[in-house]
mmCIF file of C-alpha atoms in Angstrom:
data_model
loop_
_atom_site.group_PDB
_atom_site.id
_atom_site.type_symbol
_atom_site.label_atom_id
_atom_site.label_comp_id
_atom_site.label_asym_id
_atom_site.label_seq_id
_atom_site.Cartn_x
_atom_site.Cartn_y
_atom_site.Cartn_z
ATOM 1 C CA MET X 1400 0.000 0.000 0.000
ATOM 2 C CA TYR X 1401 1.393 3.403 -0.970
ATOM 3 C CA THR X 1402 1.437 6.035 1.787
ATOM 4 C CA ALA X 1403 1.893 9.712 1.026
ATOM 5 C CA PRO X 1404 5.414 10.673 2.167
ATOM 6 C CA ASP X 1405 4.019 13.542 4.231
ATOM 7 C CA SER X 1406 1.612 11.336 6.207
ATOM 8 C CA CYS X 1407 2.067 8.966 9.180
ATOM 9 C CA LYS X 1408 -0.663 6.583 8.034
ATOM 10 C CA GLY X 1409 0.859 3.109 8.416
ATOM 11 C CA ARG X 1410 4.267 4.589 9.359
ATOM 12 C CA CYS X 1411 4.112 4.874 13.173
ATOM 13 C CA GLU X 1412 7.457 4.121 14.842
ATOM 14 C CA GLU X 1413 9.062 3.691 11.429
ATOM 15 C CA PRO X 1414 12.861 4.096 11.866
ATOM 16 C CA TYR X 1415 14.289 7.523 11.048
ATOM 17 C CA SER X 1416 15.404 7.991 7.465
ATOM 18 C CA GLU X 1417 16.757 11.332 6.277
ATOM 19 C CA GLU X 1418 15.065 10.787 2.933
ATOM 20 C CA ASP X 1419 11.613 11.091 4.514
ATOM 21 C CA GLU X 1420 9.914 14.480 4.266
ATOM 22 C CA CYS X 1421 8.626 14.149 7.826
ATOM 23 C CA HIS X 1422 8.790 11.518 10.552
ATOM 24 C CA CYS X 1423 6.575 9.285 12.666
ATOM 25 C CA ASN X 1424 8.857 7.906 15.387
ATOM 26 C CA ALA X 1425 8.811 8.891 19.056
ATOM 27 C CA GLU X 1426 11.788 11.220 18.591
ATOM 28 C CA CYS X 1427 10.059 13.393 15.988
ATOM 29 C CA GLU X 1428 8.568 15.700 18.626
ATOM 30 C CA ARG X 1429 11.938 16.463 20.049
ATOM 31 C CA TYR X 1430 13.251 17.266 16.580
ATOM 32 C CA HIS X 1431 10.140 19.263 15.488
ATOM 33 C CA ASN X 1432 9.865 17.096 12.354
ATOM 34 C CA CYS X 1433 6.722 14.986 12.842
ATOM 35 C CA CYS X 1434 4.258 14.747 9.973
ATOM 36 C CA GLU X 1435 1.196 16.901 10.529
ATOM 37 C CA ASP X 1436 -1.066 13.883 11.091
ATOM 38 C CA TYR X 1437 1.346 12.185 13.568
ATOM 39 C CA TYR X 1438 -1.057 12.774 16.479
ATOM 40 C CA THR X 1439 -4.022 11.394 14.550
ATOM 41 C CA HIS X 1440 -2.398 8.125 13.486
ATOM 42 C CA CYS X 1441 0.331 7.408 16.019
ATOM 43 C CA ARG X 1442 -1.093 8.927 19.176
ATOM 44 C CA PRO X 1443 -4.815 8.219 19.000
ATOM 45 C CA GLU X 1444 -5.340 9.709 22.429
ATOM 46 C CA GLY X 1445 -3.911 12.988 21.182
ATOM 47 C CA PHE X 1446 -0.732 12.340 23.146
ATOM 48 C CA SER X 1447 -2.457 13.594 26.300
ATOM 49 C CA SER X 1448 -1.989 10.453 28.362
ATOM 50 C CA SER X 1449 1.784 10.685 28.030
ATOM 51 C CA ARG X 1450 3.784 12.470 30.709
ATOM 52 C CA ASP X 1451 5.757 14.357 28.084
ATOM 53 C CA ALA X 1452 2.782 15.668 26.125
ATOM 54 C CA ILE X 1453 2.371 19.433 25.956
ATOM 55 C CA THR X 1454 -1.392 19.739 26.293
ATOM 56 C CA ASP X 1455 -3.556 22.738 25.389
ATOM 57 C CA GLU X 1456 -4.022 23.224 29.145
ATOM 58 C CA ASP X 1457 -0.229 23.247 29.670
ATOM 59 C CA LEU X 1458 0.149 25.963 27.035
ATOM 60 C CA LEU X 1459 -2.442 28.205 28.720
ATOM 61 C CA HIS X 1460 -0.696 27.732 32.074
ATOM 62 C CA ILE X 1461 2.921 28.215 30.958
ATOM 63 C CA SER X 1462 2.049 31.249 28.798
ATOM 64 C CA GLU X 1463 0.465 32.970 31.825
ATOM 65 C CA GLN X 1464 3.622 32.165 33.812
ATOM 66 C CA LEU X 1465 5.828 33.663 31.092
ATOM 67 C CA TYR X 1466 3.555 36.717 30.896
ATOM 68 C CA LYS X 1467 3.966 37.298 34.650
ATOM 69 C CA ALA X 1468 7.735 36.772 34.389
ATOM 70 C CA ASP X 1469 8.255 39.502 31.768
ATOM 71 C CA HIS X 1470 9.944 41.904 34.199
ATOM 72 C CA ASN X 1471 11.664 43.848 31.393
ATOM 73 C CA LYS X 1472 8.469 44.804 29.554
ATOM 74 C CA ALA X 1473 7.580 48.467 29.055
ATOM 75 C CA ARG X 1474 5.580 50.159 31.793
ATOM 76 C CA PRO X 1475 2.448 52.050 30.653
ATOM 77 C CA SER X 1476 4.361 55.351 30.957
ATOM 78 C CA ASP X 1477 7.277 54.069 28.802
ATOM 79 C CA ILE X 1478 5.402 54.115 25.480
ATOM 80 C CA ALA X 1479 2.730 56.325 23.944
ATOM 81 C CA ILE X 1480 1.267 55.143 20.637
ATOM 82 C CA ASN X 1481 -1.111 56.864 18.250
ATOM 83 C CA PRO X 1482 -2.905 54.102 16.257
ATOM 84 C CA GLN X 1483 -5.131 56.571 14.309
ATOM 85 C CA TYR X 1484 -6.972 54.929 11.381
ATOM 86 C CA GLN X 1485 -8.471 51.435 11.839
ATOM 87 C CA ALA X 1486 -8.641 49.626 8.482
ATOM 88 C CA SER X 1487 -11.460 47.207 7.704
ATOM 89 C CA PRO X 1488 -10.454 43.712 6.422
ATOM 90 C CA ASP X 1489 -11.034 44.733 2.806
ATOM 91 C CA GLU X 1490 -8.903 47.884 3.180
ATOM 92 C CA THR X 1491 -5.659 46.268 4.386
ATOM 93 C CA GLY X 1492 -4.617 45.415 0.825
ATOM 94 C CA HIS X 1493 -5.074 48.970 -0.493
ATOM 95 C CA GLY X 1494 -1.645 50.210 0.535
ATOM 96 C CA GLU X 1495 -2.945 53.677 1.379
ATOM 97 C CA ASP X 1496 -1.435 55.860 4.082
ATOM 98 C CA ARG X 1497 -4.479 56.766 6.172
ATOM 99 C CA SER X 1498 -2.580 58.007 9.248
ATOM 100 C CA LEU X 1499 -0.801 61.342 9.045
ATOM 101 C CA GLN X 1500 1.203 60.936 12.245
ATOM 102 C CA PRO X 1501 3.786 58.282 13.211
ATOM 103 C CA LEU X 1502 2.578 55.321 15.280
ATOM 104 C CA TYR X 1503 4.987 56.061 18.143
ATOM 105 C CA LYS X 1504 4.499 59.371 19.943
ATOM 106 C CA TYR X 1505 7.010 58.508 22.655
ATOM 107 C CA VAL X 1506 9.261 55.646 23.737
ATOM 108 C CA ASN X 1507 11.419 55.774 26.854
ATOM 109 C CA GLU X 1508 14.728 54.723 25.309
ATOM 110 C CA ASP X 1509 16.149 53.855 28.742
ATOM 111 C CA LEU X 1510 14.494 50.508 28.044
ATOM 112 C CA PHE X 1511 17.058 49.908 25.303
ATOM 113 C CA SER X 1512 19.951 49.960 27.757
ATOM 114 C CA LYS X 1513 18.606 46.859 29.542
ATOM 115 C CA PRO X 1514 20.911 43.946 28.630
ATOM 116 C CA THR X 1515 18.359 41.882 26.665
ATOM 117 C CA TYR X 1516 17.228 44.932 24.660
ATOM 118 C CA ALA X 1517 20.785 46.154 24.011
ATOM 119 C CA SER X 1518 21.960 42.720 22.825
ATOM 120 C CA PHE X 1519 18.795 42.320 20.694
ATOM 121 C CA ILE X 1520 19.208 45.720 18.982
ATOM 122 C CA LYS X 1521 22.826 44.842 18.086
ATOM 123 C CA LEU X 1522 21.503 41.887 16.046
ATOM 124 C CA LEU X 1523 19.113 43.944 13.926
ATOM 125 C CA ASP X 1524 21.727 45.440 11.594
ATOM 126 C CA ASN X 1525 23.319 42.079 10.772
ATOM 127 C CA TYR X 1526 21.071 41.249 7.812
ATOM 128 C CA GLN X 1527 20.571 41.991 4.103
ATOM 129 C CA ARG X 1528 16.830 42.447 3.848
ATOM 130 C CA VAL X 1529 16.442 41.263 0.238
ATOM 131 C CA THR X 1530 16.042 37.503 -0.075
ATOM 132 C CA GLY X 1531 18.395 35.960 -2.607
ATOM 133 C CA ARG X 1532 21.442 37.782 -1.227
ATOM 134 C CA GLU X 1533 23.888 35.612 0.707
ATOM 135 C CA GLU X 1534 24.221 36.526 4.388
ATOM 136 C CA ASP X 1535 27.881 37.002 5.310
ATOM 137 C CA VAL X 1536 28.082 36.187 9.026
ATOM 138 C CA THR X 1537 31.151 37.670 10.704
ATOM 139 C CA ALA X 1538 32.815 36.450 13.901
ATOM 140 C CA GLU X 1539 31.482 39.568 15.629
ATOM 141 C CA GLU X 1540 27.917 38.749 14.546
ATOM 142 C CA LEU X 1541 28.273 35.199 15.895
ATOM 143 C CA ARG X 1542 29.438 36.702 19.201
ATOM 144 C CA GLU X 1543 26.378 38.981 19.165
ATOM 145 C CA GLN X 1544 24.113 35.933 18.738
ATOM 146 C CA ASP X 1545 25.820 34.174 21.666
ATOM 147 C CA ASN X 1546 25.611 37.311 23.776
ATOM 148 C CA PHE X 1547 21.878 37.726 23.111
ATOM 149 C CA LEU X 1548 21.248 34.083 24.057
ATOM 150 C CA LYS X 1549 23.383 34.474 27.193
ATOM 151 C CA GLU X 1550 21.436 37.590 28.272
ATOM 152 C CA VAL X 1551 17.966 36.150 27.631
ATOM 153 C CA MET X 1552 18.882 32.950 29.513
ATOM 154 C CA LYS X 1553 19.637 35.055 32.614
ATOM 155 C CA THR X 1554 15.977 36.132 32.757
ATOM 156 C CA GLU X 1555 13.353 34.439 34.907
ATOM 157 C CA LEU X 1556 11.133 34.156 31.822
ATOM 158 C CA MET X 1557 13.578 32.022 29.798
ATOM 159 C CA LYS X 1558 14.546 29.988 32.877
ATOM 160 C CA LYS X 1559 10.854 29.165 33.363
ATOM 161 C CA LEU X 1560 10.519 28.187 29.698
ATOM 162 C CA PHE X 1561 13.567 25.917 29.915
ATOM 163 C CA ALA X 1562 12.290 24.306 33.159
ATOM 164 C CA PHE X 1563 8.961 23.584 31.445
ATOM 165 C CA LEU X 1564 10.566 22.058 28.322
ATOM 166 C CA HIS X 1565 13.039 20.097 30.471
ATOM 167 C CA LYS X 1566 10.158 18.649 32.510
ATOM 168 C CA LYS X 1567 8.456 17.689 29.251
ATOM 169 C CA ASN X 1568 11.633 15.852 28.205
ATOM 170 C CA ARG X 1569 12.348 18.067 25.210
ATOM 171 C CA TYR X 1570 15.833 19.011 26.435
ATOM 172 C CA GLY X 1571 18.264 17.246 28.757
ATOM 173 C CA SER X 1572 20.223 20.343 29.797
ATOM 174 C CA GLN X 1573 20.231 24.122 29.486
ATOM 175 C CA GLN X 1574 23.342 23.825 27.298
ATOM 176 C CA GLU X 1575 21.419 21.600 24.864
ATOM 177 C CA PHE X 1576 18.506 24.066 24.880
ATOM 178 C CA VAL X 1577 20.721 27.086 24.106
ATOM 179 C CA ALA X 1578 22.554 25.218 21.323
ATOM 180 C CA ASP X 1579 19.189 24.323 19.776
ATOM 181 C CA LEU X 1580 17.880 27.905 20.093
ATOM 182 C CA LYS X 1581 20.956 29.102 18.215
ATOM 183 C CA GLU X 1582 20.343 26.667 15.346
ATOM 184 C CA MET X 1583 16.558 26.971 15.063
ATOM 185 C CA TRP X 1584 16.627 30.794 15.167
ATOM 186 C CA PHE X 1585 19.989 31.808 13.679
ATOM 187 C CA GLY X 1586 20.860 28.892 11.382
ATOM 188 C CA LEU X 1587 20.904 30.054 7.746
ATOM 189 C CA TYR X 1588 18.873 28.557 4.912
ATOM 190 C CA SER X 1589 17.864 29.619 1.410
ATOM 191 C CA ARG X 1590 14.581 31.373 0.555
ATOM 192 C CA GLY X 1591 16.086 32.175 -2.850
ATOM 193 C CA ASP X 1592 18.089 30.106 -5.328
ATOM 194 C CA GLY X 1593 20.459 28.311 -2.992
ATOM 195 C CA GLU X 1594 22.095 31.348 -1.355
ATOM 196 C CA GLN X 1595 22.191 31.120 2.453
ATOM 197 C CA ASP X 1596 20.038 34.234 2.632
ATOM 198 C CA SER X 1597 17.621 33.824 5.532
ATOM 199 C CA SER X 1598 17.052 32.696 9.109
ATOM 200 C CA GLY X 1599 14.094 32.573 11.465
ATOM 201 C CA PHE X 1600 15.463 35.469 13.503
ATOM 202 C CA GLU X 1601 16.045 37.678 10.470
ATOM 203 C CA HIS X 1602 12.593 36.972 9.061
ATOM 204 C CA VAL X 1603 10.572 37.426 12.265
ATOM 205 C CA PHE X 1604 12.428 40.222 14.051
ATOM 206 C CA SER X 1605 14.392 42.149 11.429
ATOM 207 C CA GLY X 1606 12.176 41.636 8.365
ATOM 208 C CA GLU X 1607 12.899 40.783 4.738
ATOM 209 C CA VAL X 1608 11.782 41.943 1.312
ATOM 210 C CA LYS X 1609 10.630 39.199 -1.040
ATOM 211 C CA LYS X 1610 9.092 39.724 -4.484
ATOM 212 C CA GLY X 1611 8.699 43.439 -3.772
ATOM 213 C CA LYS X 1612 6.795 42.973 -0.493
ATOM 214 C CA VAL X 1613 7.758 43.084 3.161
ATOM 215 C CA SER X 1614 7.986 39.573 4.572
ATOM 216 C CA GLY X 1615 8.094 38.857 8.317
ATOM 217 C CA PHE X 1616 8.997 42.003 10.338
ATOM 218 C CA HIS X 1617 6.935 41.423 13.494
ATOM 219 C CA ASN X 1618 8.890 43.412 16.075
ATOM 220 C CA TRP X 1619 7.941 46.697 17.744
ATOM 221 C CA ILE X 1620 11.516 47.769 18.606
ATOM 222 C CA ARG X 1621 12.664 47.365 15.007
ATOM 223 C CA PHE X 1622 9.557 49.273 13.839
ATOM 224 C CA TYR X 1623 10.106 52.140 16.293
ATOM 225 C CA LEU X 1624 13.810 52.541 15.427
ATOM 226 C CA LEU X 1625 13.118 52.603 11.668
ATOM 227 C CA GLU X 1626 10.073 54.876 12.008
ATOM 228 C CA LYS X 1627 12.211 57.332 13.979
ATOM 229 C CA GLN X 1628 14.715 57.375 11.082
ATOM 230 C CA GLY X 1629 11.902 57.972 8.553
ATOM 231 C CA ILE X 1630 12.475 54.593 6.871
ATOM 232 C CA VAL X 1631 9.180 53.050 8.017
ATOM 233 C CA ASN X 1632 5.875 54.824 7.370
ATOM 234 C CA TYR X 1633 2.865 53.747 9.447
ATOM 235 C CA PHE X 1634 -0.383 53.562 7.382
ATOM 236 C CA SER X 1635 -3.113 52.050 9.594
ATOM 237 C CA HIS X 1636 -4.003 49.211 11.940
ATOM 238 C CA ASN X 1637 -6.616 46.496 11.555
ATOM 239 C CA PHE X 1638 -6.543 45.090 15.082
ATOM 240 C CA ASN X 1639 -5.862 46.499 18.542
ATOM 241 C CA GLY X 1640 -5.574 43.969 21.374
ATOM 242 C CA PRO X 1641 -7.674 44.036 24.552
ATOM 243 C CA TRP X 1642 -4.747 44.678 26.921
ATOM 244 C CA ASP X 1643 -4.619 48.016 28.738
ATOM 245 C CA THR X 1644 -0.981 47.534 29.769
ATOM 246 C CA TYR X 1645 2.061 46.323 27.818
ATOM 247 C CA PRO X 1646 2.591 43.982 26.126
ATOM 248 C CA ASP X 1647 -0.293 44.792 23.810
ATOM 249 C CA VAL X 1648 -0.849 43.563 20.241
ATOM 250 C CA LEU X 1649 -1.459 45.582 17.063
ATOM 251 C CA GLY X 1650 -2.076 44.426 13.504
ATOM 252 C CA LEU X 1651 -0.250 46.978 11.322
ATOM 253 C CA GLN X 1652 -0.163 48.202 7.735
ATOM 254 C CA PHE X 1653 3.024 50.056 6.839
ATOM 255 C CA SER X 1654 5.627 50.670 4.207
ATOM 256 C CA TRP X 1655 9.345 50.032 4.673
ATOM 257 C CA ASP X 1656 11.358 52.116 2.250
ATOM 258 C CA GLY X 1657 8.493 51.874 -0.250
ATOM 259 C CA PHE X 1658 7.806 48.142 0.223
ATOM 260 C CA TYR X 1659 4.355 47.371 1.663
ATOM 261 C CA LYS X 1660 3.289 45.117 4.546
ATOM 262 C CA GLU X 1661 -0.399 44.267 4.393
ATOM 263 C CA VAL X 1662 -0.825 42.870 7.913
ATOM 264 C CA GLY X 1663 2.106 42.711 10.319
ATOM 265 C CA ALA X 1664 0.852 41.689 13.733
ATOM 266 C CA ALA X 1665 3.252 42.596 16.530
ATOM 267 C CA PHE X 1666 3.489 42.702 20.276
ATOM 268 C CA ILE X 1667 3.943 46.270 21.502
ATOM 269 C CA GLY X 1668 6.031 46.948 24.619
ATOM 270 C CA SER X 1669 7.130 43.381 25.257
ATOM 271 C CA SER X 1670 10.732 42.550 26.103
ATOM 272 C CA PRO X 1671 12.798 40.734 23.446
ATOM 273 C CA GLU X 1672 12.871 37.616 25.655
ATOM 274 C CA PHE X 1673 9.063 37.557 25.889
ATOM 275 C CA GLU X 1674 8.592 37.338 22.117
ATOM 276 C CA PHE X 1675 11.583 35.046 21.653
ATOM 277 C CA GLY X 1676 10.298 32.759 24.435
ATOM 278 C CA LEU X 1677 6.641 32.603 23.305
ATOM 279 C CA TYR X 1678 7.563 31.959 19.666
ATOM 280 C CA THR X 1679 10.028 29.239 20.739
ATOM 281 C CA LEU X 1680 7.406 27.602 22.961
ATOM 282 C CA CYS X 1681 4.865 27.529 20.126
ATOM 283 C CA PHE X 1682 7.396 26.303 17.561
ATOM 284 C CA ILE X 1683 8.331 23.378 19.803
ATOM 285 C CA ALA X 1684 4.808 22.570 21.020
ATOM 286 C CA ARG X 1685 2.670 23.286 17.930
ATOM 287 C CA PRO X 1686 4.877 23.626 14.831
ATOM 288 C CA GLY X 1687 2.856 24.522 11.744
ATOM 289 C CA ARG X 1688 -0.340 24.977 13.743
ATOM 290 C CA ALA X 1689 -2.107 27.676 15.714
ATOM 291 C CA CYS X 1690 -0.809 27.692 19.285
ATOM 292 C CA HIS X 1691 -3.415 28.931 21.762
ATOM 293 C CA LEU X 1692 -2.100 30.893 24.736
ATOM 294 C CA SER X 1693 -3.421 33.018 27.581
ATOM 295 C CA LEU X 1694 -1.854 36.359 28.558
ATOM 296 C CA GLY X 1695 -3.271 38.229 31.520
ATOM 297 C CA GLY X 1696 -6.570 36.363 31.156
ATOM 298 C CA TYR X 1697 -6.994 37.177 27.451
ATOM 299 C CA SER X 1698 -6.539 34.560 24.769
ATOM 300 C CA LEU X 1699 -4.034 34.959 21.973
ATOM 301 C CA SER X 1700 -2.828 32.591 19.254
ATOM 302 C CA ILE X 1701 0.562 32.325 17.608
ATOM 303 C CA GLN X 1702 1.193 30.675 14.249
ATOM 304 C CA THR X 1703 4.590 29.168 13.482
ATOM 305 C CA TYR X 1704 5.844 27.402 10.372
ATOM 306 C CA THR X 1705 8.834 25.122 9.974
ATOM 307 C CA TRP X 1706 11.293 25.534 7.122
ATOM 308 C CA THR X 1707 10.817 22.322 5.137
ATOM 309 C CA LYS X 1708 13.580 22.466 2.535
ATOM 310 C CA SER X 1709 16.644 22.010 4.743
ATOM 311 C CA THR X 1710 17.371 20.745 8.254
ATOM 312 C CA TYR X 1711 20.072 20.763 10.927
ATOM 313 C CA GLY X 1712 21.331 18.181 13.412
ATOM 314 C CA ASN X 1713 19.505 14.895 13.051
ATOM 315 C CA GLY X 1714 16.737 16.206 10.801
ATOM 316 C CA LYS X 1715 15.647 19.097 13.024
ATOM 317 C CA LYS X 1716 13.669 21.914 11.448
ATOM 318 C CA TYR X 1717 14.507 25.630 11.345
ATOM 319 C CA ILE X 1718 11.927 28.301 12.122
ATOM 320 C CA ALA X 1719 10.460 29.697 8.894
ATOM 321 C CA THR X 1720 8.211 32.211 10.634
ATOM 322 C CA ALA X 1721 6.313 32.964 13.843
ATOM 323 C CA TYR X 1722 3.710 35.658 14.402
ATOM 324 C CA VAL X 1723 0.627 36.620 16.379
ATOM 325 C CA ILE X 1724 -2.602 35.725 14.596
ATOM 326 C CA SER X 1725 -4.799 38.827 14.268
ATOM 327 C CA PRO X 1726 -8.380 37.794 15.078
#
């Protein structure tokens, strides 16, 4: 009987083979490379009876813990935004600037001297934004990646995330976790014609331009810094989250040096480790699916996708993208 190579039907516990598009053995969760229907065919009980399962309930609980542990987030007085025009769903594609003023009225830049912010901002200028251009990673840039990971791992938020994933048997040690974070986020792959031109971090946090449109670019710090320089022009928003403190969420329309972003949902006022941690959690727990979380009693979903065309380690998948789903 022929089974589609991207399905687990009839393939449960099949030994690992690097020729397979996706996998159906017990290790596939750890390597984020299970087929999408792995839970349907190989774990009929939805994996919930296993000690190591990350249940929907677990995700709601750990996300609230991470939310409470975001001690570096902006205070309400640190940021003043001016969202102006709210676009309807059929207006987001118009590419019209319907807001005369910038989005950010004020940001307390003292935030940016905190170690996780400072090490994050250093990473933002390390990338060529156009896909198809090889990324040349210098020794200094590799040190900046290591420094960012070192700083975020000092935070209570990332320690809590590691403790959770360790308990769920995803990682044996913090060293293993950090090494995997470095690969899944900073490892290079090709979105173009074979050039090592992209990474999960570049796509999500720094942003790219592909086929004349902005791709990725889901970070408020990056947006603020470029808006201040006059390189980003805020057009409108299509969604404003229910939070009355930071982090909040906005769905944005904007242009970056003339290239348009139709809907770029972003946390506003969160620390770098908060976004990095939540996206990592969802990529590990629900790769390629909506990941339902709870932040301060409000629900929020994150979508991640794995990069399917190349792998690292023993068939592990890179992050292709991660973003907040605008309702």
